[in-house]
XYZ file of C-alpha atoms in Angstrom:
366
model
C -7.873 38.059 3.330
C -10.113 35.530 4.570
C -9.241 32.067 5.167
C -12.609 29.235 4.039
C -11.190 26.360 5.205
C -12.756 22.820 3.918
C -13.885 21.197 7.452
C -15.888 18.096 6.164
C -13.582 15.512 7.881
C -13.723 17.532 11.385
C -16.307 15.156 13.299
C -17.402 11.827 14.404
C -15.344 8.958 13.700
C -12.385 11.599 12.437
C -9.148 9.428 11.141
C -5.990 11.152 9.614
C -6.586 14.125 8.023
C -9.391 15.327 10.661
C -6.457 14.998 13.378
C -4.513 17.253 10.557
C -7.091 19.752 10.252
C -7.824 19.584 14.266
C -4.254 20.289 15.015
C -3.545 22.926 12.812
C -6.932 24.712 14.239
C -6.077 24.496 17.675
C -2.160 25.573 16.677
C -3.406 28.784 15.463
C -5.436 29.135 18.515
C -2.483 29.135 20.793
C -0.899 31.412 18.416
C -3.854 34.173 19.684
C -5.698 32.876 16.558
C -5.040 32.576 12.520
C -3.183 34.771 10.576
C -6.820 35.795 9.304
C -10.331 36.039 9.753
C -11.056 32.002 9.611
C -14.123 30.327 8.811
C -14.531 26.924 8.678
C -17.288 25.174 6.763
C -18.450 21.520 8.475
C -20.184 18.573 6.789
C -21.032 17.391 10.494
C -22.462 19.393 13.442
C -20.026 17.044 15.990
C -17.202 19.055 13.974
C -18.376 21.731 16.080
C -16.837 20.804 19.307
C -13.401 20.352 17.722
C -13.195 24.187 16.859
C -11.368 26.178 18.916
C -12.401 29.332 20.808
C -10.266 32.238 19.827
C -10.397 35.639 17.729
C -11.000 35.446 14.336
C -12.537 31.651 13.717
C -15.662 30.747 13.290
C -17.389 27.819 11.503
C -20.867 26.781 10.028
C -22.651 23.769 9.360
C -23.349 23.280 6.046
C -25.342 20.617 3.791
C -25.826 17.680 6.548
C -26.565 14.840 4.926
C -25.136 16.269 1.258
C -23.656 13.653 -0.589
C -20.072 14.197 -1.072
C -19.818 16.471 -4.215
C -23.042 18.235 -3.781
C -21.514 19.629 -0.519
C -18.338 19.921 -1.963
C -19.566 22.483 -4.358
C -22.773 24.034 -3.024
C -22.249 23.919 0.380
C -17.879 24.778 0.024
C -17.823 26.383 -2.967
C -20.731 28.628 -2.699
C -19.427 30.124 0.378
C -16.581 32.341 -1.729
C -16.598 36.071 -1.477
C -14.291 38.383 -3.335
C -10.463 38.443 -0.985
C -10.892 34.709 0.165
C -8.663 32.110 -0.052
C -9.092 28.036 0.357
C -7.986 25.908 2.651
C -8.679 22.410 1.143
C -6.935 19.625 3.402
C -8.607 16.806 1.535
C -7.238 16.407 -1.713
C -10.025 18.094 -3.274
C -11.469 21.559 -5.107
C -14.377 22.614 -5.799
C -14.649 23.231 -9.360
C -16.557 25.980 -9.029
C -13.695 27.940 -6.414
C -13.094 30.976 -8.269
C -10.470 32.632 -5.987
C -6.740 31.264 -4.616
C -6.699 28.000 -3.209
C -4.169 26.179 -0.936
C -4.719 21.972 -1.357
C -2.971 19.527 0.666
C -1.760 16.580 -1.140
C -1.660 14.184 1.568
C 0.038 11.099 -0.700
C 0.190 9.848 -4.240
C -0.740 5.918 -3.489
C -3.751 5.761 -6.098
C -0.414 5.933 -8.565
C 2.033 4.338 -6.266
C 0.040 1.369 -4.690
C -3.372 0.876 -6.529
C -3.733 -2.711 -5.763
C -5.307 -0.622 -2.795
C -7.672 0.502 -4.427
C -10.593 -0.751 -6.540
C -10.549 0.799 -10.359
C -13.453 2.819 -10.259
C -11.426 4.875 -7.253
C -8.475 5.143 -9.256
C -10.057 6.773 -12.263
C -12.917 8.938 -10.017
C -10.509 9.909 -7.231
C -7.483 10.079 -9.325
C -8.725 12.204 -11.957
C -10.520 14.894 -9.415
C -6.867 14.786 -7.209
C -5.287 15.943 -10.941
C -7.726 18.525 -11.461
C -7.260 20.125 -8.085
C -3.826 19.629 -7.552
C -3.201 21.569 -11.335
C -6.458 24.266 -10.124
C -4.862 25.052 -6.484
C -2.876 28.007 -6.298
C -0.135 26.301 -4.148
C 0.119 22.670 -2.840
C 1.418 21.446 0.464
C 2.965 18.426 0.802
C 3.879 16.471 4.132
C 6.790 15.006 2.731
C 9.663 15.004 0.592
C 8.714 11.793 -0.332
C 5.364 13.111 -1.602
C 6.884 15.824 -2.934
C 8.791 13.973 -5.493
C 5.580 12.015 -6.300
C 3.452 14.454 -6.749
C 6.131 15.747 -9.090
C 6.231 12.236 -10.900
C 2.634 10.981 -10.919
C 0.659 15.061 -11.214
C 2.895 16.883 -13.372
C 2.802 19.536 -11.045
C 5.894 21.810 -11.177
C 8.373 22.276 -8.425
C 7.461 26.137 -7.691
C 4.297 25.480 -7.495
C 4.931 22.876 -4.237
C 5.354 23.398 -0.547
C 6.485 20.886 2.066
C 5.144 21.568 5.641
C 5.784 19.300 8.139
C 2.540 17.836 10.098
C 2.378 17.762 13.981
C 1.360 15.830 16.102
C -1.545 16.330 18.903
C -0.220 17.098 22.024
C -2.476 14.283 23.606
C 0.244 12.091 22.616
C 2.740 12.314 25.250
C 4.541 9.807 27.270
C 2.477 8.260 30.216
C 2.881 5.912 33.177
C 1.602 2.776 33.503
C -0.382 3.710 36.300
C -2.287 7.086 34.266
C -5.986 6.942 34.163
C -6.000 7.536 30.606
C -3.937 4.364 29.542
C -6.106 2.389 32.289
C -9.079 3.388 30.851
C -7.697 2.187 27.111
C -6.454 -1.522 28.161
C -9.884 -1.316 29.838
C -11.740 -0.184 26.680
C -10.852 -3.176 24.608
C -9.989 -5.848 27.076
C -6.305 -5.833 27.543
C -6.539 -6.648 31.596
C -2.544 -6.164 32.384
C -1.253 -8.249 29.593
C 1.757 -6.690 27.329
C 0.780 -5.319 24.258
C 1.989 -4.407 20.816
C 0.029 -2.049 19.010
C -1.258 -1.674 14.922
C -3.119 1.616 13.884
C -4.533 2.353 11.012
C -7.341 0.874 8.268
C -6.162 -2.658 6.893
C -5.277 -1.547 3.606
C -3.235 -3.923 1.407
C 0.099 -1.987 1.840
C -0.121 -2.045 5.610
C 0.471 -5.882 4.798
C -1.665 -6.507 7.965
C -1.630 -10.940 6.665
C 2.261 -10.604 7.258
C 2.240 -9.124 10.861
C -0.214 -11.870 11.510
C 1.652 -14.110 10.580
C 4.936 -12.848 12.480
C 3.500 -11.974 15.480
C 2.144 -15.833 15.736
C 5.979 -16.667 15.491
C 7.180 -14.122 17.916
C 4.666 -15.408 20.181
C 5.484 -18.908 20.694
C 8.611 -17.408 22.513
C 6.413 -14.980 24.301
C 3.287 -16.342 24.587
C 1.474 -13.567 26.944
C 2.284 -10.946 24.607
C -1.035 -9.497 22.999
C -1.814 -7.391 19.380
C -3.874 -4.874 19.456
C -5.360 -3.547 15.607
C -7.379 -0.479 16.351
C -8.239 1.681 13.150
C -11.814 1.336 11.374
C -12.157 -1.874 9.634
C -9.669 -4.219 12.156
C -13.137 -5.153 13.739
C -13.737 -7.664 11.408
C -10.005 -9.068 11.309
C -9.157 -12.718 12.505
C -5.850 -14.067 13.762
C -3.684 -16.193 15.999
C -4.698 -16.044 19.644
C -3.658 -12.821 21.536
C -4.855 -10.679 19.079
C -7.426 -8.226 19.868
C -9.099 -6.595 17.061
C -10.760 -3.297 18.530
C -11.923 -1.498 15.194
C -12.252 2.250 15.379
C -11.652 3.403 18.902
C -12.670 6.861 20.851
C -9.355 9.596 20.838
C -8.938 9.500 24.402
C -8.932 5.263 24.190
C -6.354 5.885 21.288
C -4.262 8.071 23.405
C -3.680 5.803 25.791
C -3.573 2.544 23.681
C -0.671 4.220 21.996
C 0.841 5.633 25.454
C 1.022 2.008 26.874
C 2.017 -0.231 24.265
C 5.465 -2.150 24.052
C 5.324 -1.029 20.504
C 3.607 -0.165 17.307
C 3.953 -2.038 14.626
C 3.111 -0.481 11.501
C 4.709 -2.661 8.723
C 3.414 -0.418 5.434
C 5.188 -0.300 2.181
C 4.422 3.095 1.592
C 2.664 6.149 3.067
C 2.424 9.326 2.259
C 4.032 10.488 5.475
C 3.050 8.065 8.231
C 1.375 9.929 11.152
C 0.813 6.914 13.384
C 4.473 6.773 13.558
C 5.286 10.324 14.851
C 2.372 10.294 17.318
C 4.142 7.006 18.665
C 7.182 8.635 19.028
C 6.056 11.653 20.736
C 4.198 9.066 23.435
C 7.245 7.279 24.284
C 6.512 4.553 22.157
C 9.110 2.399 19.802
C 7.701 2.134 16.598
C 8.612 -0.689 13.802
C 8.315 -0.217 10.214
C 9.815 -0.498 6.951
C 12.174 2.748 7.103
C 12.032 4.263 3.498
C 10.498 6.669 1.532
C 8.189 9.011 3.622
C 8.457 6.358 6.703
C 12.171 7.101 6.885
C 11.189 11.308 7.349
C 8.224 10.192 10.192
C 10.575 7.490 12.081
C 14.125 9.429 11.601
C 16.671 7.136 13.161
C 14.483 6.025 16.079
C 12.380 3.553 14.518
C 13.130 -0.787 14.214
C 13.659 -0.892 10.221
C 11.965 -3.871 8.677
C 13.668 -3.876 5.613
C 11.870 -5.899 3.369
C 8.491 -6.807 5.145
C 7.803 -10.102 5.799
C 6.134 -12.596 8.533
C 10.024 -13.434 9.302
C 11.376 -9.860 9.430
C 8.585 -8.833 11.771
C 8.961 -11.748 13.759
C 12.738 -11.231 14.378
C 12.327 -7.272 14.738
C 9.862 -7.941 17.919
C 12.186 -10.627 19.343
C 14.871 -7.909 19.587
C 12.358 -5.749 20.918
C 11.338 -7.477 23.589
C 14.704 -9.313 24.351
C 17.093 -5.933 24.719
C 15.428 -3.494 26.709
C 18.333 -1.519 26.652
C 18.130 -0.840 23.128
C 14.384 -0.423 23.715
C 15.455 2.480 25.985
C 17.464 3.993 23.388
C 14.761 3.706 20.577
C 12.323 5.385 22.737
C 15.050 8.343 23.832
C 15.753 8.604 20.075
C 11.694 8.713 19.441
C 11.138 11.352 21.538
C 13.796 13.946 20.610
C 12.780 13.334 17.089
C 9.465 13.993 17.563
C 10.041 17.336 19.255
C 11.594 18.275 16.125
C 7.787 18.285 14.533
C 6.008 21.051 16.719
C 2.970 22.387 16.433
C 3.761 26.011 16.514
C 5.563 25.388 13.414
C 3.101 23.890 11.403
C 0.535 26.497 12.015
C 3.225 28.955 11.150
C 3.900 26.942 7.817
C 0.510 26.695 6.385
C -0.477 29.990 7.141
C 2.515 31.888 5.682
C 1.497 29.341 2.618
C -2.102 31.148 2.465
C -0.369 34.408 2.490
C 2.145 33.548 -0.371
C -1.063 32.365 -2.185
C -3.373 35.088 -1.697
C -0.506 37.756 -2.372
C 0.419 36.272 -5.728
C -3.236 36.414 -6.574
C -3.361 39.789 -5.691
C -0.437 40.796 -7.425
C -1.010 38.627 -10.676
C-alpha cells in the first residue's frame, strides 16, 4: 500500500484544513512515520516546509499555478499507480481516481447554512462534495454531528462512515503573560498591554460576527479598556465600535500567541462542522464562548460559556460573567484543558491511518 495524500491546502496562508493535514503529517512522524510509504502531492512549493522529515514520506510539487480542477485531476489524479490509496482531506475526488479513496467530510453547511454561500457554490461545490463523498471508499467525519448530516443531506450509508476525532497542534499550549511568543502577537497587531478578547475565523454569516459587534460595544461600556481582536482572512476589512482591532489573516506563530493570551475567544457560530478554533483555545488555556450545540457541544465539552441563542444581549451578558467571576474563569479554563487532552494527536494519526488500511484491504479483498 501506498498512501497519495491530496496536499493542495499545505502552504502559504494555510486556514483549517491545512492545520488538519499539517497535524496529522507531523503525528505520523512522531509515530517513526506513516503506516505506509506516503507521498504527498502539493499545489504550493511553501507546502514544502510543512512536511515532516521521517521514513517513508515524501512529497512533490505539482501543477503551480493549475487552476483548481486541472490540478485536481492531472496533477492528483494522474499520480495513481496500481496498490495506492487516497488521502483526500478536502472534500474532493478526482474523478478520474481509479483505486480506494479515503475523503474527509469536514461539514455539511452548503445544506445546513447556505445563506453562506452564494448559489453558484451551492450547486458547483455541492454537487462535486456528492460525487466524492458516494466515489470514496470510506469517509471520515470529525463529528458526530457531521456524521448525522452527512447521513441526512449525502445519502451516504452508515457503514460506509468513520468518525475520527481532529487534534490539535501542539503549538497551542498554555503560556505566560510574560512568553516571547504572546509578546510578539499583542505586538504584531497593536494590542500594547490592553486586555483582549479574541474572534478567529473568516466572517462568514453563521459566525454572526454583526451580533458580537454589537455585544461587545455593550459589554464595553462597563469595561471600557477591554479590546476585540478578529484575526482570520477577511476581518481586515471589518468595522466596529472602538477597541476593536481587526488584524485579518495573521502568521501561525502570531496566532499562537494571540490565542495563548487572550481573556477569551469568542466564537458565537450557529453551526460548524466541528469547531477547531474552539479546541485549540482550550488546549492554550483559553475560555472559549459559543453557542454549545451540535458539533460545538463535542469541541467545547462542558468547559465552554454556552450562548444559547446568539444574540448582541447573550454575548454581552456571557462576557460580563467572564470578566466579573474570575473564579469561574479559573474553572472554565481547568475544565478546557482536561478536555482538550482528551483530543491527542497520537490518536488521530492512529485513526486515519487504520481508516486507509480498512479501505485498501476491502479493496483488495472485494
Amino acid at each position: 500500500m501506498r498512501i497519495v495524500v491530496d496536499g493542495r491546502r499545505l502552504g502559504l496562508g494555510q486556514t483549517g484544513v491545512g492545520r488538519y493535514l499539517e497535524v496529522l503529517l507531523h503525528g505520523w512522524a512522531d509515530a517513526g512515520g506513516p503506516p505506509s510509504e506516503t507521498l504527498v502531492i502539493l499545489h504550493d512549493p511553501a507546502g514544502l516546509d510543512l512536511i515532516p522529515n521521517c521514513p517513508n514520506m515524501t512529497a512533490q510539487v505539482r501543477g503551480v499555478g493549475w487552476p483548481g480542477l486541472a490540478w485536481e485531476r492531472i496533477a492528483l489524479g494522474r499520480s495513481y499507480r496500481p496498490g495506492d490509496v487516497l488521502f483526500a482531506p478536502t472534500n474532493l475526488i478526482p474523478a478520474n481516481w481509479p483505486g480506494p479513496s479515503v475523503l474527509v467530510l469536514f461539514d455539511t453547511l452548503l445544506w445546513t447554512a447556505p445563506q453562506g454561500f452564494t448559489w453558484r457554490n451551492r450547486v458547483w461545490f455541492g454537487r462535486r462534495m456528492r460525487l466524492a463523498a458516494h466515489r470514496a471508499s470510506l469517509v471520515i467525519v470529525p463529528s458526530r454531528a457531521t456524521f448525522r448530516g452527512v447521513i441526512e443531506h449525502l445519502g451516504i450509508a452508515p457503514d460506509r462512515l468513520r468518525t475520527v476525532d481532529p487534534a490539535v497542534a501542539p503549538e497551542f499550549h498554555p503560556r505566560t503573560a510574560s512568553d516571547p511568543v504572546v509578546l510578539g502577537a499583542r505586538a504584531a497587531v497593536g494590542l500594547g498591554d490592553a486586555d483582549y478578547l479574541l474572534f478567529l475565523g473568516k466572517p462568514s454569516v453563521r459566525r454572526n460576527l454583526p451580533a458580537l459587534l454589537a455585544g461587545f460595544e455593550r459589554h464595553r461600556r462597563n469595561h471600557p479598556l477591554i479590546k476585540l481582536v478578529l484575526a482570520g482572512p477577511g476581518t481586515e476589512a471589518l468595522g466596529g465600535p472602538d477597541g476593536v482591532i481587526a488584524a485579518g489573516r495573521v502568521p501561525d506563530a502570531v496566532l499562537y500567541g494571540l490565542v495563548a493570551g487572550a481573556r477569551a475567544l469568542v466564537y458565537p457560530s450557529s453551526e460548524e462542522g466541528f469547531g477547531l478554533p474552539i479546541l485549540e483555545a482550550l488546549a492554550s488555556g483559553c475560555p472559549a464562548v459559543t453557542s454549545v450545540r451540535g458539533a460545538l457541544a463535542e469541541s467545547g465539552g462542558d468547559a465552554a460559556y454556552d450562548l444559547g441563542e446568539v444574540g448582541p444581549g447573550s454575548i454581552a451578558a456571557a462576557l460580563d460573567r467572564l470578566a466579573d467571576d474570575p473564579a469561574e474563569r479559573s474553572v472554565r479554563i481547568t475544565r478546557g484543558l482536561a478536555h482538550a487532552a482528551r483530543f491527542t494527536v497520537a490518536a488521530f494519526a492512529q485513526g486515519v491511518g487504520r481508516v486507509l488500511e480498512e479501505a485498501y484491504t476491502a479493496n483488495q479483498t472485494g
